[in-house]
Amino acid sequence: MSIILALLAALFASFTAILAKIGIEDVDSNLATAVRTVVVVIMAFLMVVITGQTVSIMKVSMNSYIFLILSGLTTGFSWICFFKAIQIGDVSKVVPIDKASVVLTIILSFIILKEPATALVVSGGIVISIGTFVLIGKDKKKDKNKEDTKKKVFNTKSYIFLAVLSAVFAALTNILAKIGIEDVDSNVATFIRTVVIILFAWGIVFFQGTFKELKTISKKSYLFLILSGAATGLSWLCYFGALALGKVSVVNPIDKFSVVLTMILSFIILKEKPTKNTIAGAILITIGTGLLVI
């Protein structure tokens, strides 16, 4: 059951990045994150109500609250870095780097959670790592205009750095969430984390003063940001349900299979051009994920 939920989480996560890329055009990335989070928190609360777990919110232990709040904060940092990265870079490049968090998560799960380092898990993690680095590759194209070239190099370094930061925060999110979710309903845990994220996201928006731009966001951008938020909500519900049932070192890598699905959608919907690196990397990540499922 945990594997099925993890695969569903990956499917919804792949739609999240594509829809967000379309909706985030001409919109401040932090403001876009805040708008999306409103949708996610509403979905999370509805799931708590539907499953009859509203009373459980007050019964969560202080220890669980601390780790879920920390998990929410690291998610907020991860989102800010990720959505800024996809705004200035290609989705097919940013997502693979961000999803490298799977390797960090596996390592931390062995060290902190004391999960067994089986041969298949280690092998799967290594293959996924290789696939991720192959995906990043190098841009061999040269621009005759030196100024344009410098700008492209700067933007490339910027979104790679942001994607790496996103991966680090995402890995911490998974570990903190696993600790905090013990003896807590997965829907309740998702809701608590999302409340932290929405406060964090809107706090940044008001601090920057970008909330004034809400009126200038087009209907198209609002639509795709809302759809992206809905996809995130569904992905989270599936992911944390899987996390409550399975091991982090297995569930997280399967969820990160969304990188391959996202790349395929980016080629079809966003018309991003596939390269030998992206194709080879996708194949390696698929093989690595298969090892983890086994």
C-alpha atoms as a printed R data frame, in Angstrom:
    type eleno elety resid chain resno       x      y       z
1   ATOM     1    CA   MET     A     1   0.000  0.000   0.000
2   ATOM     2    CA   SER     A     2   2.831  2.414   0.855
3   ATOM     3    CA   ILE     A     3   4.398  1.842  -2.583
4   ATOM     4    CA   ILE     A     4   1.112  2.600  -4.393
5   ATOM     5    CA   LEU     A     5   0.665  5.805  -2.378
6   ATOM     6    CA   ALA     A     6   4.293  6.808  -3.081
7   ATOM     7    CA   LEU     A     7   3.771  6.292  -6.839
8   ATOM     8    CA   LEU     A     8   0.581  8.396  -6.730
9   ATOM     9    CA   ALA     A     9   2.526 11.075  -4.840
10  ATOM    10    CA   ALA     A    10   5.104 11.060  -7.651
11  ATOM    11    CA   LEU     A    11   2.399 11.421 -10.313
12  ATOM    12    CA   PHE     A    12   0.774 14.423  -8.632
13  ATOM    13    CA   ALA     A    13   4.190 15.974  -7.880
14  ATOM    14    CA   SER     A    14   5.081 15.864 -11.582
15  ATOM    15    CA   PHE     A    15   1.975 17.902 -12.424
16  ATOM    16    CA   THR     A    16   2.861 20.351  -9.631
17  ATOM    17    CA   ALA     A    17   6.101 21.519 -11.290
18  ATOM    18    CA   ILE     A    18   4.599 21.813 -14.790
19  ATOM    19    CA   LEU     A    19   1.510 23.735 -13.677
20  ATOM    20    CA   ALA     A    20   3.631 25.993 -11.454
21  ATOM    21    CA   LYS     A    21   6.036 26.767 -14.308
22  ATOM    22    CA   ILE     A    22   3.115 27.968 -16.451
23  ATOM    23    CA   GLY     A    23   1.497 29.930 -13.627
24  ATOM    24    CA   ILE     A    24   4.653 31.534 -12.270
25  ATOM    25    CA   GLU     A    25   5.432 33.551 -15.429
26  ATOM    26    CA   ASP     A    26   5.549 37.291 -14.649
27  ATOM    27    CA   VAL     A    27   4.720 36.561 -10.986
28  ATOM    28    CA   ASP     A    28   7.077 37.007  -8.019
29  ATOM    29    CA   SER     A    29   8.133 33.460  -7.048
30  ATOM    30    CA   ASN     A    30   7.539 34.019  -3.314
31  ATOM    31    CA   LEU     A    31   4.079 35.457  -3.988
32  ATOM    32    CA   ALA     A    32   3.297 32.486  -6.246
33  ATOM    33    CA   THR     A    33   4.387 30.126  -3.450
34  ATOM    34    CA   ALA     A    34   2.093 31.913  -0.987
35  ATOM    35    CA   VAL     A    35  -0.890 31.706  -3.363
36  ATOM    36    CA   ARG     A    36  -0.332 27.985  -3.954
37  ATOM    37    CA   THR     A    37  -0.045 27.328  -0.218
38  ATOM    38    CA   VAL     A    38  -3.553 28.697   0.385
39  ATOM    39    CA   VAL     A    39  -4.928 25.922  -1.828
40  ATOM    40    CA   VAL     A    40  -2.790 23.270  -0.128
41  ATOM    41    CA   VAL     A    41  -3.850 24.242   3.410
42  ATOM    42    CA   ILE     A    42  -7.537 24.214   2.419
43  ATOM    43    CA   MET     A    43  -7.165 20.734   0.921
44  ATOM    44    CA   ALA     A    44  -5.257 19.498   3.968
45  ATOM    45    CA   PHE     A    45  -7.937 20.806   6.344
46  ATOM    46    CA   LEU     A    46 -10.754 19.262   4.277
47  ATOM    47    CA   MET     A    47  -9.025 15.875   4.491
48  ATOM    48    CA   VAL     A    48  -8.785 16.214   8.281
49  ATOM    49    CA   VAL     A    49 -12.518 17.010   8.453
50  ATOM    50    CA   ILE     A    50 -13.508 14.231   6.032
51  ATOM    51    CA   THR     A    51 -11.505 11.617   7.962
52  ATOM    52    CA   GLY     A    52 -12.939 12.864  11.274
53  ATOM    53    CA   GLN     A    53  -9.550 13.725  12.752
54  ATOM    54    CA   THR     A    54 -10.196 17.348  13.798
55  ATOM    55    CA   VAL     A    55 -10.130 16.429  17.494
56  ATOM    56    CA   SER     A    56  -6.754 14.735  16.997
57  ATOM    57    CA   ILE     A    57  -5.120 18.117  16.260
58  ATOM    58    CA   MET     A    58  -5.299 19.010  19.958
59  ATOM    59    CA   LYS     A    59  -4.037 15.583  21.038
60  ATOM    60    CA   VAL     A    60  -0.715 15.712  19.193
61  ATOM    61    CA   SER     A    61   2.234 15.567  21.592
62  ATOM    62    CA   MET     A    62   4.555 18.537  22.032
63  ATOM    63    CA   ASN     A    63   7.462 16.493  20.647
64  ATOM    64    CA   SER     A    64   5.535 15.714  17.436
65  ATOM    65    CA   TYR     A    65   4.458 19.353  17.124
66  ATOM    66    CA   ILE     A    66   8.075 20.518  17.336
67  ATOM    67    CA   PHE     A    67   9.283 18.177  14.600
68  ATOM    68    CA   LEU     A    68   6.255 18.832  12.360
69  ATOM    69    CA   ILE     A    69   6.775 22.597  12.724
70  ATOM    70    CA   LEU     A    70  10.473 22.230  11.883
71  ATOM    71    CA   SER     A    71   9.474 20.060   8.920
72  ATOM    72    CA   GLY     A    72   7.074 22.776   7.775
73  ATOM    73    CA   LEU     A    73   9.786 25.442   7.992
74  ATOM    74    CA   THR     A    74  12.278 23.390   5.967
75  ATOM    75    CA   THR     A    75   9.530 22.762   3.400
76  ATOM    76    CA   GLY     A    76   8.953 26.500   3.180
77  ATOM    77    CA   PHE     A    77  12.641 27.155   2.530
78  ATOM    78    CA   SER     A    78  12.719 24.330  -0.013
79  ATOM    79    CA   TRP     A    79   9.701 25.731  -1.876
80  ATOM    80    CA   ILE     A    80  11.107 29.259  -2.012
81  ATOM    81    CA   CYS     A    81  14.360 28.000  -3.508
82  ATOM    82    CA   PHE     A    82  12.632 25.571  -5.896
83  ATOM    83    CA   PHE     A    83  10.057 27.951  -7.376
84  ATOM    84    CA   LYS     A    84  12.625 30.695  -7.848
85  ATOM    85    CA   ALA     A    85  14.832 28.142  -9.624
86  ATOM    86    CA   ILE     A    86  12.117 26.996 -12.059
87  ATOM    87    CA   GLN     A    87  11.254 30.616 -12.754
88  ATOM    88    CA   ILE     A    88  14.748 31.354 -14.114
89  ATOM    89    CA   GLY     A    89  15.724 27.872 -15.326
90  ATOM    90    CA   ASP     A    90  14.366 24.905 -17.301
91  ATOM    91    CA   VAL     A    91  12.063 22.572 -15.371
92  ATOM    92    CA   SER     A    92  13.830 19.555 -16.916
93  ATOM    93    CA   LYS     A    93  17.110 20.778 -15.363
94  ATOM    94    CA   VAL     A    94  15.906 22.118 -12.002
95  ATOM    95    CA   VAL     A    95  13.687 19.187 -10.986
96  ATOM    96    CA   PRO     A    96  16.440 16.514 -11.282
97  ATOM    97    CA   ILE     A    97  18.797 18.568  -9.096
98  ATOM    98    CA   ASP     A    98  16.061 19.215  -6.539
99  ATOM    99    CA   LYS     A    99  15.164 15.530  -6.462
100 ATOM   100    CA   ALA     A   100  18.767 14.681  -5.590
101 ATOM   101    CA   SER     A   101  17.398 15.127  -2.068
102 ATOM   102    CA   VAL     A   102  16.532 11.429  -2.323
103 ATOM   103    CA   VAL     A   103  20.208 10.533  -1.829
104 ATOM   104    CA   LEU     A   104  20.584 12.866   1.141
105 ATOM   105    CA   THR     A   105  17.354 11.467   2.596
106 ATOM   106    CA   ILE     A   106  18.569  7.877   2.287
107 ATOM   107    CA   ILE     A   107  21.879  8.753   3.976
108 ATOM   108    CA   LEU     A   108  20.120 10.615   6.805
109 ATOM   109    CA   SER     A   109  17.594  7.788   7.252
110 ATOM   110    CA   PHE     A   110  20.481  5.372   7.847
111 ATOM   111    CA   ILE     A   111  22.276  7.731  10.250
112 ATOM   112    CA   ILE     A   112  19.399  9.331  12.164
113 ATOM   113    CA   LEU     A   113  16.484  6.894  11.845
114 ATOM   114    CA   LYS     A   114  18.712  3.787  11.972
115 ATOM   115    CA   GLU     A   115  16.897  2.232   9.013
116 ATOM   116    CA   PRO     A   116  18.685 -0.861   7.598
117 ATOM   117    CA   ALA     A   117  21.034 -0.187   4.675
118 ATOM   118    CA   THR     A   118  20.008 -3.098   2.428
119 ATOM   119    CA   ALA     A   119  21.858 -3.876  -0.795
120 ATOM   120    CA   LEU     A   120  18.869 -2.935  -2.975
121 ATOM   121    CA   VAL     A   121  18.309  0.408  -1.224
122 ATOM   122    CA   VAL     A   122  21.996  1.337  -1.473
123 ATOM   123    CA   SER     A   123  22.178  0.189  -5.108
124 ATOM   124    CA   GLY     A   124  19.013  2.081  -6.006
125 ATOM   125    CA   GLY     A   125  20.316  5.232  -4.333
126 ATOM   126    CA   ILE     A   126  23.628  5.032  -6.194
127 ATOM   127    CA   VAL     A   127  21.948  4.513  -9.585
128 ATOM   128    CA   ILE     A   128  19.553  7.424  -8.926
129 ATOM   129    CA   SER     A   129  22.540  9.616  -7.946
130 ATOM   130    CA   ILE     A   130  24.365  8.798 -11.166
131 ATOM   131    CA   GLY     A   131  21.192  9.469 -13.158
132 ATOM   132    CA   THR     A   132  20.775 12.850 -11.469
133 ATOM   133    CA   PHE     A   133  24.328 13.961 -12.278
134 ATOM   134    CA   VAL     A   134  23.926 12.772 -15.872
135 ATOM   135    CA   LEU     A   135  20.734 14.832 -16.115
136 ATOM   136    CA   ILE     A   136  22.459 18.016 -14.933
137 ATOM   137    CA   GLY     A   137  25.104 17.653 -17.646
138 ATOM   138    CA   LYS     A   138  26.769 20.656 -19.260
139 ATOM   139    CA   ASP     A   139  25.487 23.207 -21.692
140 ATOM   140    CA   LYS     A   140  27.829 23.006 -24.688
141 ATOM   141    CA   LYS     A   141  26.199 25.771 -26.685
142 ATOM   142    CA   LYS     A   142  28.173 28.981 -27.007
143 ATOM   143    CA   ASP     A   143  26.686 32.400 -27.542
144 ATOM   144    CA   LYS     A   144  28.521 34.890 -29.770
145 ATOM   145    CA   ASN     A   145  27.320 37.800 -27.672
146 ATOM   146    CA   LYS     A   146  29.587 37.916 -24.594
147 ATOM   147    CA   GLU     A   147  27.080 39.852 -22.477
148 ATOM   148    CA   ASP     A   148  24.326 37.350 -23.237
149 ATOM   149    CA   THR     A   149  26.722 34.518 -22.446
150 ATOM   150    CA   LYS     A   150  27.620 36.042 -19.066
151 ATOM   151    CA   LYS     A   151  23.935 36.467 -18.206
152 ATOM   152    CA   LYS     A   152  23.186 32.863 -19.160
153 ATOM   153    CA   VAL     A   153  26.107 31.573 -17.078
154 ATOM   154    CA   PHE     A   154  24.981 33.669 -14.101
155 ATOM   155    CA   ASN     A   155  21.374 32.459 -14.412
156 ATOM   156    CA   THR     A   156  22.545 28.853 -14.760
157 ATOM   157    CA   LYS     A   157  24.718 29.069 -11.647
158 ATOM   158    CA   SER     A   158  21.883 30.803  -9.779
159 ATOM   159    CA   TYR     A   159  19.191 28.229 -10.493
160 ATOM   160    CA   ILE     A   160  21.572 25.298  -9.899
161 ATOM   161    CA   PHE     A   161  22.540 26.770  -6.507
162 ATOM   162    CA   LEU     A   162  18.872 27.332  -5.626
163 ATOM   163    CA   ALA     A   163  17.957 23.803  -6.751
164 ATOM   164    CA   VAL     A   164  20.738 22.347  -4.574
165 ATOM   165    CA   LEU     A   165  19.507 24.338  -1.559
166 ATOM   166    CA   SER     A   166  15.988 23.109  -2.275
167 ATOM   167    CA   ALA     A   167  17.265 19.518  -2.232
168 ATOM   168    CA   VAL     A   168  19.038 19.987   1.120
169 ATOM   169    CA   PHE     A   169  15.936 21.458   2.773
170 ATOM   170    CA   ALA     A   170  13.735 18.761   1.213
171 ATOM   171    CA   ALA     A   171  15.937 16.014   2.686
172 ATOM   172    CA   LEU     A   172  15.703 17.583   6.142
173 ATOM   173    CA   THR     A   173  11.929 17.864   5.655
174 ATOM   174    CA   ASN     A   174  11.569 14.120   5.108
175 ATOM   175    CA   ILE     A   175  13.549 13.145   8.183
176 ATOM   176    CA   LEU     A   176  11.872 15.679  10.481
177 ATOM   177    CA   ALA     A   177   8.441 14.688   9.159
178 ATOM   178    CA   LYS     A   178   9.114 10.971   9.748
179 ATOM   179    CA   ILE     A   179  10.058 11.671  13.382
180 ATOM   180    CA   GLY     A   180   7.100 14.006  13.914
181 ATOM   181    CA   ILE     A   181   4.522 11.761  12.217
182 ATOM   182    CA   GLU     A   182   4.897  8.886  14.694
183 ATOM   183    CA   ASP     A   183   1.557  8.210  16.437
184 ATOM   184    CA   VAL     A   184   0.000 11.083  14.443
185 ATOM   185    CA   ASP     A   185  -2.610 10.691  11.695
186 ATOM   186    CA   SER     A   186  -0.907 11.472   8.369
187 ATOM   187    CA   ASN     A   187  -3.648 13.940   7.323
188 ATOM   188    CA   VAL     A   188  -3.372 15.803  10.639
189 ATOM   189    CA   ALA     A   189   0.416 15.928  10.266
190 ATOM   190    CA   THR     A   190   0.074 17.309   6.725
191 ATOM   191    CA   PHE     A   191  -2.351 19.998   7.934
192 ATOM   192    CA   ILE     A   192  -0.070 21.102  10.809
193 ATOM   193    CA   ARG     A   193   2.924 21.352   8.488
194 ATOM   194    CA   THR     A   194   0.925 23.280   5.886
195 ATOM   195    CA   VAL     A   195  -0.251 25.827   8.482
196 ATOM   196    CA   VAL     A   196   3.408 26.502   9.317
197 ATOM   197    CA   ILE     A   197   4.251 26.867   5.615
198 ATOM   198    CA   ILE     A   198   1.399 29.285   4.876
199 ATOM   199    CA   LEU     A   199   2.415 31.515   7.805
200 ATOM   200    CA   PHE     A   200   6.029 31.353   6.631
201 ATOM   201    CA   ALA     A   201   5.206 32.071   2.963
202 ATOM   202    CA   TRP     A   202   2.826 34.962   3.603
203 ATOM   203    CA   GLY     A   203   5.173 36.382   6.228
204 ATOM   204    CA   ILE     A   204   7.845 36.725   3.522
205 ATOM   205    CA   VAL     A   205   5.338 38.217   1.063
206 ATOM   206    CA   PHE     A   206   4.240 40.902   3.530
207 ATOM   207    CA   PHE     A   207   7.848 41.579   4.564
208 ATOM   208    CA   GLN     A   208   8.805 42.127   0.909
209 ATOM   209    CA   GLY     A   209   5.631 44.093   0.165
210 ATOM   210    CA   THR     A   210   4.877 41.918  -2.881
211 ATOM   211    CA   PHE     A   211   1.323 41.251  -1.629
212 ATOM   212    CA   LYS     A   212   0.424 44.472  -3.465
213 ATOM   213    CA   GLU     A   213   0.984 42.603  -6.733
214 ATOM   214    CA   LEU     A   214  -1.945 40.239  -6.089
215 ATOM   215    CA   LYS     A   215  -4.212 42.470  -8.187
216 ATOM   216    CA   THR     A   216  -1.844 42.355 -11.151
217 ATOM   217    CA   ILE     A   217  -1.712 38.546 -11.399
218 ATOM   218    CA   SER     A   218  -3.573 37.380 -14.508
219 ATOM   219    CA   LYS     A   219  -6.520 34.958 -14.391
220 ATOM   220    CA   LYS     A   220  -4.405 32.428 -16.279
221 ATOM   221    CA   SER     A   221  -1.634 32.570 -13.672
222 ATOM   222    CA   TYR     A   222  -4.146 32.272 -10.828
223 ATOM   223    CA   LEU     A   223  -5.734 29.245 -12.493
224 ATOM   224    CA   PHE     A   224  -2.460 27.371 -12.962
225 ATOM   225    CA   LEU     A   225  -1.151 28.312  -9.503
226 ATOM   226    CA   ILE     A   226  -4.374 26.989  -7.959
227 ATOM   227    CA   LEU     A   227  -4.152 23.779  -9.994
228 ATOM   228    CA   SER     A   228  -0.502 23.450  -8.979
229 ATOM   229    CA   GLY     A   229  -1.475 23.886  -5.333
230 ATOM   230    CA   ALA     A   230  -4.171 21.217  -5.692
231 ATOM   231    CA   ALA     A   231  -1.655 18.812  -7.241
232 ATOM   232    CA   THR     A   232   0.743 19.521  -4.359
233 ATOM   233    CA   GLY     A   233  -2.003 18.846  -1.826
234 ATOM   234    CA   LEU     A   234  -2.862 15.493  -3.400
235 ATOM   235    CA   SER     A   235   0.826 14.594  -3.651
236 ATOM   236    CA   TRP     A   236   1.405 15.385   0.009
237 ATOM   237    CA   LEU     A   237  -1.620 13.426   1.200
238 ATOM   238    CA   CYS     A   238  -0.401 10.370  -0.706
239 ATOM   239    CA   TYR     A   239   3.234 10.862   0.344
240 ATOM   240    CA   PHE     A   240   2.651 11.261   4.072
241 ATOM   241    CA   GLY     A   241   0.187  8.389   4.012
242 ATOM   242    CA   ALA     A   242   2.952  6.271   2.465
243 ATOM   243    CA   LEU     A   243   5.503  7.627   4.954
244 ATOM   244    CA   ALA     A   244   3.299  6.601   7.866
245 ATOM   245    CA   LEU     A   245   3.119  3.042   6.502
246 ATOM   246    CA   GLY     A   246   6.603  2.512   5.032
247 ATOM   247    CA   LYS     A   247  10.291  3.335   5.440
248 ATOM   248    CA   VAL     A   248  11.670  6.752   4.465
249 ATOM   249    CA   SER     A   249  14.576  5.167   2.573
250 ATOM   250    CA   VAL     A   250  12.096  3.368   0.277
251 ATOM   251    CA   VAL     A   251   9.080  5.717   0.097
252 ATOM   252    CA   ASN     A   252  11.080  8.867  -0.618
253 ATOM   253    CA   PRO     A   253  13.010  7.519  -3.647
254 ATOM   254    CA   ILE     A   254   9.794  6.135  -5.189
255 ATOM   255    CA   ASP     A   255   8.125  9.506  -4.699
256 ATOM   256    CA   LYS     A   256  11.085 11.159  -6.392
257 ATOM   257    CA   PHE     A   257  10.348  9.125  -9.529
258 ATOM   258    CA   SER     A   258   8.285 12.243 -10.287
259 ATOM   259    CA   VAL     A   259  11.511 13.653 -11.795
260 ATOM   260    CA   VAL     A   260  11.144 11.334 -14.792
261 ATOM   261    CA   LEU     A   261   7.422 12.044 -15.163
262 ATOM   262    CA   THR     A   262   8.095 15.791 -14.881
263 ATOM   263    CA   MET     A   263  10.754 15.633 -17.587
264 ATOM   264    CA   ILE     A   264   8.407 13.804 -19.954
265 ATOM   265    CA   LEU     A   265   5.672 16.387 -19.329
266 ATOM   266    CA   SER     A   266   8.147 19.267 -19.761
267 ATOM   267    CA   PHE     A   267   9.056 17.937 -23.210
268 ATOM   268    CA   ILE     A   268   5.404 17.454 -24.224
269 ATOM   269    CA   ILE     A   269   3.721 20.480 -22.618
270 ATOM   270    CA   LEU     A   270   6.497 23.074 -22.170
271 ATOM   271    CA   LYS     A   271   8.274 22.090 -25.411
272 ATOM   272    CA   GLU     A   272  11.642 21.867 -23.651
273 ATOM   273    CA   LYS     A   273  14.142 20.027 -25.841
274 ATOM   274    CA   PRO     A   274  15.298 16.575 -24.677
275 ATOM   275    CA   THR     A   275  19.043 15.855 -24.804
276 ATOM   276    CA   LYS     A   276  21.099 12.685 -24.580
277 ATOM   277    CA   ASN     A   277  21.816 13.561 -20.938
278 ATOM   278    CA   THR     A   278  18.168 13.943 -19.986
279 ATOM   279    CA   ILE     A   279  17.163 10.701 -21.692
280 ATOM   280    CA   ALA     A   280  20.074  8.705 -20.215
281 ATOM   281    CA   GLY     A   281  19.499 10.238 -16.771
282 ATOM   282    CA   ALA     A   282  15.789  9.435 -16.876
283 ATOM   283    CA   ILE     A   283  16.524  5.799 -17.721
284 ATOM   284    CA   LEU     A   284  19.016  5.504 -14.823
285 ATOM   285    CA   ILE     A   285  16.574  7.079 -12.345
286 ATOM   286    CA   THR     A   286  13.858  4.682 -13.528
287 ATOM   287    CA   ILE     A   287  16.170  1.697 -12.964
288 ATOM   288    CA   GLY     A   288  17.171  3.020  -9.534
289 ATOM   289    CA   THR     A   289  13.535  3.504  -8.544
290 ATOM   290    CA   GLY     A   290  12.762 -0.032  -9.752
291 ATOM   291    CA   LEU     A   291  15.467 -1.432  -7.442
292 ATOM   292    CA   LEU     A   292  13.940  0.403  -4.490
293 ATOM   293    CA   VAL     A   293  10.442 -0.856  -5.284
294 ATOM   294    CA   ILE     A   294  11.770 -4.433  -5.367
